[in-house]
Amino acid sequence: MLTFIKTEFLKLKHSKIFLLTVLGALSIPSLLYIGLLTGEHATFQGILDYCATYACSLFYIIIFTIIIAYLFGREYTEHTLKTILTTPLSKTKLLIGKYLMFFIWAFIITTITFTGTVIAAYLGGISDITLSVGLNSYKEMLISEILLCLSFSPFVVLSLVMPNMVFSMVAGAIFSIINLFVYTSKYAPYIPWCSPYLISSNEITNYSCNTATSLAILLATFAIGLTISYIYFTKKDVCL
């Protein structure tokens, strides 16, 4: 499995997708930095909260969709799946490896976003930067990222059925817009793409829904998506 992950990273060296996702991750701290330059006053905790909110509710929806479309769909669009399966690698291990690669990639994107925000806060003149606040916010962002990744298993099914990356990007944009409208409503804790940040930041206490219910819905979404993607991927014949 480690060899498979290394191979996936080698593929990224010949693709511009990774650079595209990095630029997407840096767009959040860039916008926050511009806000600081225009005279907007904020604390270190405040700017990190803004970063986590915008990342989980809007930007990561699009970025993670692009990542999934690339990881799972490219083997079909570039007709490399039949070559991969000639190696001692089963479809089950291949699917698990793709999921692991998605989590690792998402972790990298989250770390880049957080680091960029800290740098933006420093360059923007934020004076109350402390290690404890930074570490606590980073922990919350990682929890949000892990939970958000779990909610994206249905997008894996979508990328397997329709491996065209353009379609996945459009779907991600639509979901991000829907997410923004739902995020401020009372139904947000019940939506698996809205609840990750509410759970990690403990803002879910402001709603009538409890954390256990939101987690149950999120885990059920992951389980259903994982099961369907496994059945579809392992049962579908590979076209020669």
PDB file of C-alpha atoms in Angstrom:
ATOM      1  CA  MET A   1       0.000   0.000   0.000  1.00  0.00           C
ATOM      2  CA  LEU A   2       2.903   2.347   0.751  1.00  0.00           C
ATOM      3  CA  THR A   3       4.255   1.699  -2.735  1.00  0.00           C
ATOM      4  CA  PHE A   4       0.870   2.559  -4.201  1.00  0.00           C
ATOM      5  CA  ILE A   5       0.780   5.881  -2.307  1.00  0.00           C
ATOM      6  CA  LYS A   6       4.298   6.690  -3.544  1.00  0.00           C
ATOM      7  CA  THR A   7       3.157   5.929  -7.085  1.00  0.00           C
ATOM      8  CA  GLU A   8       0.201   8.285  -6.723  1.00  0.00           C
ATOM      9  CA  PHE A   9       2.529  11.077  -5.608  1.00  0.00           C
ATOM     10  CA  LEU A  10       4.794  10.384  -8.580  1.00  0.00           C
ATOM     11  CA  LYS A  11       1.793  10.851 -10.854  1.00  0.00           C
ATOM     12  CA  LEU A  12       1.220  14.292  -9.338  1.00  0.00           C
ATOM     13  CA  LYS A  13       4.661  15.394 -10.529  1.00  0.00           C
ATOM     14  CA  HIS A  14       3.385  15.171 -14.103  1.00  0.00           C
ATOM     15  CA  SER A  15       0.047  16.861 -13.435  1.00  0.00           C
ATOM     16  CA  LYS A  16      -0.999  20.441 -12.726  1.00  0.00           C
ATOM     17  CA  ILE A  17      -3.907  19.354 -10.539  1.00  0.00           C
ATOM     18  CA  PHE A  18      -1.852  19.421  -7.358  1.00  0.00           C
ATOM     19  CA  LEU A  19      -0.712  22.976  -8.087  1.00  0.00           C
ATOM     20  CA  LEU A  20      -4.330  23.942  -8.783  1.00  0.00           C
ATOM     21  CA  THR A  21      -5.467  22.600  -5.395  1.00  0.00           C
ATOM     22  CA  VAL A  22      -2.568  24.346  -3.625  1.00  0.00           C
ATOM     23  CA  LEU A  23      -3.559  27.645  -5.241  1.00  0.00           C
ATOM     24  CA  GLY A  24      -7.130  26.996  -4.129  1.00  0.00           C
ATOM     25  CA  ALA A  25      -5.918  26.411  -0.572  1.00  0.00           C
ATOM     26  CA  LEU A  26      -3.915  29.656  -0.638  1.00  0.00           C
ATOM     27  CA  SER A  27      -6.855  31.664  -1.962  1.00  0.00           C
ATOM     28  CA  ILE A  28      -8.414  31.781   1.522  1.00  0.00           C
ATOM     29  CA  PRO A  29      -5.434  33.345   3.346  1.00  0.00           C
ATOM     30  CA  SER A  30      -4.910  35.653   0.344  1.00  0.00           C
ATOM     31  CA  LEU A  31      -8.446  37.018   0.648  1.00  0.00           C
ATOM     32  CA  LEU A  32      -8.066  37.397   4.411  1.00  0.00           C
ATOM     33  CA  TYR A  33      -4.782  39.250   3.920  1.00  0.00           C
ATOM     34  CA  ILE A  34      -6.416  41.630   1.439  1.00  0.00           C
ATOM     35  CA  GLY A  35      -9.125  42.267   4.028  1.00  0.00           C
ATOM     36  CA  LEU A  36      -6.480  43.168   6.610  1.00  0.00           C
ATOM     37  CA  LEU A  37      -4.769  45.521   4.169  1.00  0.00           C
ATOM     38  CA  THR A  38      -8.031  47.375   3.567  1.00  0.00           C
ATOM     39  CA  GLY A  39      -8.192  48.283   7.250  1.00  0.00           C
ATOM     40  CA  GLU A  40     -10.344  45.469   8.598  1.00  0.00           C
ATOM     41  CA  HIS A  41      -9.572  44.906  12.280  1.00  0.00           C
ATOM     42  CA  ALA A  42      -9.415  41.320  13.499  1.00  0.00           C
ATOM     43  CA  THR A  43      -7.841  39.184  16.203  1.00  0.00           C
ATOM     44  CA  PHE A  44      -5.704  36.113  15.541  1.00  0.00           C
ATOM     45  CA  GLN A  45      -8.489  33.858  16.782  1.00  0.00           C
ATOM     46  CA  GLY A  46     -11.003  35.716  14.645  1.00  0.00           C
ATOM     47  CA  ILE A  47      -9.048  35.396  11.416  1.00  0.00           C
ATOM     48  CA  LEU A  48      -8.452  31.678  12.047  1.00  0.00           C
ATOM     49  CA  ASP A  49     -12.182  31.205  12.638  1.00  0.00           C
ATOM     50  CA  TYR A  50     -12.935  33.007   9.368  1.00  0.00           C
ATOM     51  CA  CYS A  51     -10.457  30.749   7.604  1.00  0.00           C
ATOM     52  CA  ALA A  52     -11.956  27.529   8.993  1.00  0.00           C
ATOM     53  CA  THR A  53     -15.517  28.641   8.245  1.00  0.00           C
ATOM     54  CA  TYR A  54     -14.876  29.639   4.625  1.00  0.00           C
ATOM     55  CA  ALA A  55     -12.655  26.610   4.012  1.00  0.00           C
ATOM     56  CA  CYS A  56     -15.119  23.981   5.254  1.00  0.00           C
ATOM     57  CA  SER A  57     -18.306  25.588   3.975  1.00  0.00           C
ATOM     58  CA  LEU A  58     -17.167  26.746   0.537  1.00  0.00           C
ATOM     59  CA  PHE A  59     -13.617  26.300  -0.781  1.00  0.00           C
ATOM     60  CA  TYR A  60     -12.952  22.727   0.329  1.00  0.00           C
ATOM     61  CA  ILE A  61     -16.201  21.530  -1.240  1.00  0.00           C
ATOM     62  CA  ILE A  62     -14.845  22.517  -4.652  1.00  0.00           C
ATOM     63  CA  ILE A  63     -11.216  21.513  -3.981  1.00  0.00           C
ATOM     64  CA  PHE A  64     -12.078  18.079  -2.575  1.00  0.00           C
ATOM     65  CA  THR A  65     -14.387  17.423  -5.514  1.00  0.00           C
ATOM     66  CA  ILE A  66     -11.532  18.153  -7.912  1.00  0.00           C
ATOM     67  CA  ILE A  67      -9.210  15.845  -5.953  1.00  0.00           C
ATOM     68  CA  ILE A  68     -11.704  12.987  -5.987  1.00  0.00           C
ATOM     69  CA  ALA A  69     -12.425  13.443  -9.692  1.00  0.00           C
ATOM     70  CA  TYR A  70      -8.703  13.272 -10.424  1.00  0.00           C
ATOM     71  CA  LEU A  71      -7.916  10.312  -8.156  1.00  0.00           C
ATOM     72  CA  PHE A  72     -10.828   8.082  -9.072  1.00  0.00           C
ATOM     73  CA  GLY A  73     -11.832   9.246 -12.532  1.00  0.00           C
ATOM     74  CA  ARG A  74      -8.476   9.621 -14.269  1.00  0.00           C
ATOM     75  CA  GLU A  75      -7.901   5.855 -14.379  1.00  0.00           C
ATOM     76  CA  TYR A  76     -10.968   5.636 -16.621  1.00  0.00           C
ATOM     77  CA  THR A  77     -10.438   8.769 -18.705  1.00  0.00           C
ATOM     78  CA  GLU A  78      -6.761   7.967 -19.349  1.00  0.00           C
ATOM     79  CA  HIS A  79      -7.454   4.223 -19.775  1.00  0.00           C
ATOM     80  CA  THR A  80      -4.792   3.228 -17.235  1.00  0.00           C
ATOM     81  CA  LEU A  81      -7.004   1.058 -15.015  1.00  0.00           C
ATOM     82  CA  LYS A  82      -6.546  -2.057 -17.143  1.00  0.00           C
ATOM     83  CA  THR A  83      -2.773  -1.654 -16.863  1.00  0.00           C
ATOM     84  CA  ILE A  84      -2.851  -1.162 -13.084  1.00  0.00           C
ATOM     85  CA  LEU A  85      -4.936  -4.299 -12.579  1.00  0.00           C
ATOM     86  CA  THR A  86      -2.310  -6.431 -14.326  1.00  0.00           C
ATOM     87  CA  THR A  87      -0.066  -5.811 -11.306  1.00  0.00           C
ATOM     88  CA  PRO A  88      -0.492  -7.738  -8.011  1.00  0.00           C
ATOM     89  CA  LEU A  89      -3.065  -5.204  -6.819  1.00  0.00           C
ATOM     90  CA  SER A  90      -6.695  -6.111  -6.321  1.00  0.00           C
ATOM     91  CA  LYS A  91      -9.577  -3.748  -6.956  1.00  0.00           C
ATOM     92  CA  THR A  92     -10.261  -3.648  -3.221  1.00  0.00           C
ATOM     93  CA  LYS A  93      -6.716  -2.536  -2.385  1.00  0.00           C
ATOM     94  CA  LEU A  94      -6.792  -0.070  -5.248  1.00  0.00           C
ATOM     95  CA  LEU A  95      -9.998   1.535  -3.945  1.00  0.00           C
ATOM     96  CA  ILE A  96      -8.674   1.664  -0.370  1.00  0.00           C
ATOM     97  CA  GLY A  97      -5.433   3.194  -1.624  1.00  0.00           C
ATOM     98  CA  LYS A  98      -7.338   5.887  -3.495  1.00  0.00           C
ATOM     99  CA  TYR A  99      -9.325   6.738  -0.356  1.00  0.00           C
ATOM    100  CA  LEU A 100      -6.102   6.945   1.683  1.00  0.00           C
ATOM    101  CA  MET A 101      -4.519   9.169  -0.944  1.00  0.00           C
ATOM    102  CA  PHE A 102      -7.563  11.449  -0.787  1.00  0.00           C
ATOM    103  CA  PHE A 103      -7.209  11.806   2.999  1.00  0.00           C
ATOM    104  CA  ILE A 104      -3.463  12.511   2.716  1.00  0.00           C
ATOM    105  CA  TRP A 105      -3.995  15.068  -0.030  1.00  0.00           C
ATOM    106  CA  ALA A 106      -6.739  16.777   1.981  1.00  0.00           C
ATOM    107  CA  PHE A 107      -4.426  16.886   5.008  1.00  0.00           C
ATOM    108  CA  ILE A 108      -1.758  18.626   2.921  1.00  0.00           C
ATOM    109  CA  ILE A 109      -4.281  21.168   1.630  1.00  0.00           C
ATOM    110  CA  THR A 110      -5.538  21.895   5.158  1.00  0.00           C
ATOM    111  CA  THR A 111      -1.984  22.400   6.456  1.00  0.00           C
ATOM    112  CA  ILE A 112      -1.194  24.772   3.577  1.00  0.00           C
ATOM    113  CA  THR A 113      -4.360  26.770   4.251  1.00  0.00           C
ATOM    114  CA  PHE A 114      -3.610  27.066   7.971  1.00  0.00           C
ATOM    115  CA  THR A 115       0.046  27.984   7.429  1.00  0.00           C
ATOM    116  CA  GLY A 116      -0.898  30.565   4.815  1.00  0.00           C
ATOM    117  CA  THR A 117      -3.435  32.113   7.182  1.00  0.00           C
ATOM    118  CA  VAL A 118      -0.881  32.406   9.998  1.00  0.00           C
ATOM    119  CA  ILE A 119       1.547  34.112   7.611  1.00  0.00           C
ATOM    120  CA  ALA A 120      -1.225  36.410   6.350  1.00  0.00           C
ATOM    121  CA  ALA A 121      -2.098  37.345   9.946  1.00  0.00           C
ATOM    122  CA  TYR A 122       1.540  38.153  10.705  1.00  0.00           C
ATOM    123  CA  LEU A 123       2.053  40.211   7.543  1.00  0.00           C
ATOM    124  CA  GLY A 124      -1.301  41.915   8.064  1.00  0.00           C
ATOM    125  CA  GLY A 125      -0.263  43.287  11.431  1.00  0.00           C
ATOM    126  CA  ILE A 126      -2.140  40.982  13.808  1.00  0.00           C
ATOM    127  CA  SER A 127      -0.408  41.472  17.159  1.00  0.00           C
ATOM    128  CA  ASP A 128      -1.979  38.777  19.381  1.00  0.00           C
ATOM    129  CA  ILE A 129      -0.513  35.732  17.606  1.00  0.00           C
ATOM    130  CA  THR A 130       0.096  32.936  20.115  1.00  0.00           C
ATOM    131  CA  LEU A 131       1.127  29.301  19.766  1.00  0.00           C
ATOM    132  CA  SER A 132      -1.732  27.965  21.905  1.00  0.00           C
ATOM    133  CA  VAL A 133      -4.404  29.681  19.820  1.00  0.00           C
ATOM    134  CA  GLY A 134      -2.754  28.505  16.614  1.00  0.00           C
ATOM    135  CA  LEU A 135      -2.454  24.880  17.701  1.00  0.00           C
ATOM    136  CA  ASN A 136      -6.041  24.772  18.951  1.00  0.00           C
ATOM    137  CA  SER A 137      -7.359  26.206  15.674  1.00  0.00           C
ATOM    138  CA  TYR A 138      -5.188  23.822  13.657  1.00  0.00           C
ATOM    139  CA  LYS A 139      -6.603  20.893  15.635  1.00  0.00           C
ATOM    140  CA  GLU A 140     -10.147  22.084  14.900  1.00  0.00           C
ATOM    141  CA  MET A 141      -9.346  22.440  11.195  1.00  0.00           C
ATOM    142  CA  LEU A 142      -7.921  18.909  11.058  1.00  0.00           C
ATOM    143  CA  ILE A 143     -11.014  17.483  12.746  1.00  0.00           C
ATOM    144  CA  SER A 144     -13.200  19.380  10.284  1.00  0.00           C
ATOM    145  CA  GLU A 145     -11.093  18.127   7.369  1.00  0.00           C
ATOM    146  CA  ILE A 146     -11.324  14.477   8.468  1.00  0.00           C
ATOM    147  CA  LEU A 147     -15.079  14.652   8.978  1.00  0.00           C
ATOM    148  CA  LEU A 148     -15.550  16.500   5.695  1.00  0.00           C
ATOM    149  CA  CYS A 149     -13.519  13.846   3.873  1.00  0.00           C
ATOM    150  CA  LEU A 150     -15.832  11.174   5.278  1.00  0.00           C
ATOM    151  CA  SER A 151     -18.834  13.000   3.844  1.00  0.00           C
ATOM    152  CA  PHE A 152     -17.329  12.916   0.337  1.00  0.00           C
ATOM    153  CA  SER A 153     -17.735   9.187  -0.298  1.00  0.00           C
ATOM    154  CA  PRO A 154     -20.885   9.855  -2.415  1.00  0.00           C
ATOM    155  CA  PHE A 155     -18.704  12.028  -4.665  1.00  0.00           C
ATOM    156  CA  VAL A 156     -16.469   8.991  -5.164  1.00  0.00           C
ATOM    157  CA  VAL A 157     -19.480   7.131  -6.530  1.00  0.00           C
ATOM    158  CA  LEU A 158     -20.220  10.097  -8.789  1.00  0.00           C
ATOM    159  CA  SER A 159     -16.657  10.167 -10.147  1.00  0.00           C
ATOM    160  CA  LEU A 160     -16.752   6.411 -10.824  1.00  0.00           C
ATOM    161  CA  VAL A 161     -20.050   6.574 -12.661  1.00  0.00           C
ATOM    162  CA  MET A 162     -19.225   9.822 -14.488  1.00  0.00           C
ATOM    163  CA  PRO A 163     -15.409  10.148 -14.564  1.00  0.00           C
ATOM    164  CA  ASN A 164     -15.450  13.413 -16.505  1.00  0.00           C
ATOM    165  CA  MET A 165     -13.652  15.976 -14.332  1.00  0.00           C
ATOM    166  CA  VAL A 166     -15.641  18.905 -15.724  1.00  0.00           C
ATOM    167  CA  PHE A 167     -18.881  17.333 -14.512  1.00  0.00           C
ATOM    168  CA  SER A 168     -17.415  16.793 -11.034  1.00  0.00           C
ATOM    169  CA  MET A 169     -16.189  20.399 -10.853  1.00  0.00           C
ATOM    170  CA  VAL A 170     -19.624  21.713 -11.794  1.00  0.00           C
ATOM    171  CA  ALA A 171     -21.225  19.429  -9.202  1.00  0.00           C
ATOM    172  CA  GLY A 172     -18.781  20.681  -6.562  1.00  0.00           C
ATOM    173  CA  ALA A 173     -19.569  24.312  -7.395  1.00  0.00           C
ATOM    174  CA  ILE A 174     -23.303  23.640  -7.146  1.00  0.00           C
ATOM    175  CA  PHE A 175     -22.921  21.857  -3.804  1.00  0.00           C
ATOM    176  CA  SER A 176     -20.779  24.672  -2.405  1.00  0.00           C
ATOM    177  CA  ILE A 177     -23.471  27.227  -3.264  1.00  0.00           C
ATOM    178  CA  ILE A 178     -26.163  25.045  -1.718  1.00  0.00           C
ATOM    179  CA  ASN A 179     -23.927  24.600   1.324  1.00  0.00           C
ATOM    180  CA  LEU A 180     -23.705  28.361   1.826  1.00  0.00           C
ATOM    181  CA  PHE A 181     -27.480  28.735   1.854  1.00  0.00           C
ATOM    182  CA  VAL A 182     -28.003  25.810   4.222  1.00  0.00           C
ATOM    183  CA  TYR A 183     -25.089  26.740   6.513  1.00  0.00           C
ATOM    184  CA  THR A 184     -26.970  29.550   8.245  1.00  0.00           C
ATOM    185  CA  SER A 185     -30.213  27.601   8.599  1.00  0.00           C
ATOM    186  CA  LYS A 186     -31.425  25.355  11.390  1.00  0.00           C
ATOM    187  CA  TYR A 187     -30.917  22.322   9.147  1.00  0.00           C
ATOM    188  CA  ALA A 188     -27.115  22.735   8.932  1.00  0.00           C
ATOM    189  CA  PRO A 189     -26.283  20.065  11.594  1.00  0.00           C
ATOM    190  CA  TYR A 190     -28.240  17.501   9.580  1.00  0.00           C
ATOM    191  CA  ILE A 191     -26.263  18.133   6.368  1.00  0.00           C
ATOM    192  CA  PRO A 192     -23.026  16.086   6.299  1.00  0.00           C
ATOM    193  CA  TRP A 193     -21.186  18.789   4.317  1.00  0.00           C
ATOM    194  CA  CYS A 194     -22.155  21.508   6.815  1.00  0.00           C
ATOM    195  CA  SER A 195     -21.810  19.698  10.126  1.00  0.00           C
ATOM    196  CA  PRO A 196     -18.010  19.003  10.201  1.00  0.00           C
ATOM    197  CA  TYR A 197     -17.059  22.556  11.163  1.00  0.00           C
ATOM    198  CA  LEU A 198     -20.021  22.884  13.528  1.00  0.00           C
ATOM    199  CA  ILE A 199     -18.852  19.748  15.334  1.00  0.00           C
ATOM    200  CA  SER A 200     -15.150  20.648  15.500  1.00  0.00           C
ATOM    201  CA  SER A 201     -15.786  24.227  16.652  1.00  0.00           C
ATOM    202  CA  ASN A 202     -18.570  23.147  19.046  1.00  0.00           C
ATOM    203  CA  GLU A 203     -20.939  25.619  17.388  1.00  0.00           C
ATOM    204  CA  ILE A 204     -23.396  22.759  17.121  1.00  0.00           C
ATOM    205  CA  THR A 205     -24.453  23.583  20.686  1.00  0.00           C
ATOM    206  CA  ASN A 206     -26.273  26.591  19.223  1.00  0.00           C
ATOM    207  CA  TYR A 207     -28.649  24.235  17.418  1.00  0.00           C
ATOM    208  CA  SER A 208     -31.331  21.870  18.614  1.00  0.00           C
ATOM    209  CA  CYS A 209     -29.468  18.936  17.041  1.00  0.00           C
ATOM    210  CA  ASN A 210     -26.827  17.263  19.204  1.00  0.00           C
ATOM    211  CA  THR A 211     -23.341  16.151  18.182  1.00  0.00           C
ATOM    212  CA  ALA A 212     -24.172  12.428  18.256  1.00  0.00           C
ATOM    213  CA  THR A 213     -26.966  12.865  15.702  1.00  0.00           C
ATOM    214  CA  SER A 214     -24.771  14.866  13.329  1.00  0.00           C
ATOM    215  CA  LEU A 215     -21.967  12.335  13.629  1.00  0.00           C
ATOM    216  CA  ALA A 216     -24.361   9.462  13.002  1.00  0.00           C
ATOM    217  CA  ILE A 217     -25.656  11.108   9.811  1.00  0.00           C
ATOM    218  CA  LEU A 218     -22.108  11.844   8.660  1.00  0.00           C
ATOM    219  CA  LEU A 219     -20.858   8.314   9.331  1.00  0.00           C
ATOM    220  CA  ALA A 220     -23.932   6.850   7.641  1.00  0.00           C
ATOM    221  CA  THR A 221     -23.196   9.001   4.578  1.00  0.00           C
ATOM    222  CA  PHE A 222     -19.623   7.712   4.533  1.00  0.00           C
ATOM    223  CA  ALA A 223     -20.689   4.082   4.972  1.00  0.00           C
ATOM    224  CA  ILE A 224     -23.310   4.261   2.226  1.00  0.00           C
ATOM    225  CA  GLY A 225     -20.964   5.987  -0.220  1.00  0.00           C
ATOM    226  CA  LEU A 226     -18.118   3.588   0.576  1.00  0.00           C
ATOM    227  CA  THR A 227     -20.335   0.539   0.146  1.00  0.00           C
ATOM    228  CA  ILE A 228     -21.802   1.702  -3.163  1.00  0.00           C
ATOM    229  CA  SER A 229     -18.400   2.730  -4.527  1.00  0.00           C
ATOM    230  CA  TYR A 230     -16.933  -0.648  -3.503  1.00  0.00           C
ATOM    231  CA  ILE A 231     -19.733  -2.632  -5.124  1.00  0.00           C
ATOM    232  CA  TYR A 232     -19.685  -0.560  -8.303  1.00  0.00           C
ATOM    233  CA  PHE A 233     -15.893  -0.546  -8.651  1.00  0.00           C
ATOM    234  CA  THR A 234     -15.354  -4.236  -7.940  1.00  0.00           C
ATOM    235  CA  LYS A 235     -18.265  -5.496 -10.047  1.00  0.00           C
ATOM    236  CA  LYS A 236     -17.855  -3.287 -13.097  1.00  0.00           C
ATOM    237  CA  ASP A 237     -15.864  -4.767 -15.950  1.00  0.00           C
ATOM    238  CA  VAL A 238     -12.830  -2.880 -17.210  1.00  0.00           C
ATOM    239  CA  CYS A 239     -13.139  -1.927 -20.880  1.00  0.00           C
ATOM    240  CA  LEU A 240     -10.123  -2.914 -22.963  1.00  0.00           C
TER     241      LEU A 240
END
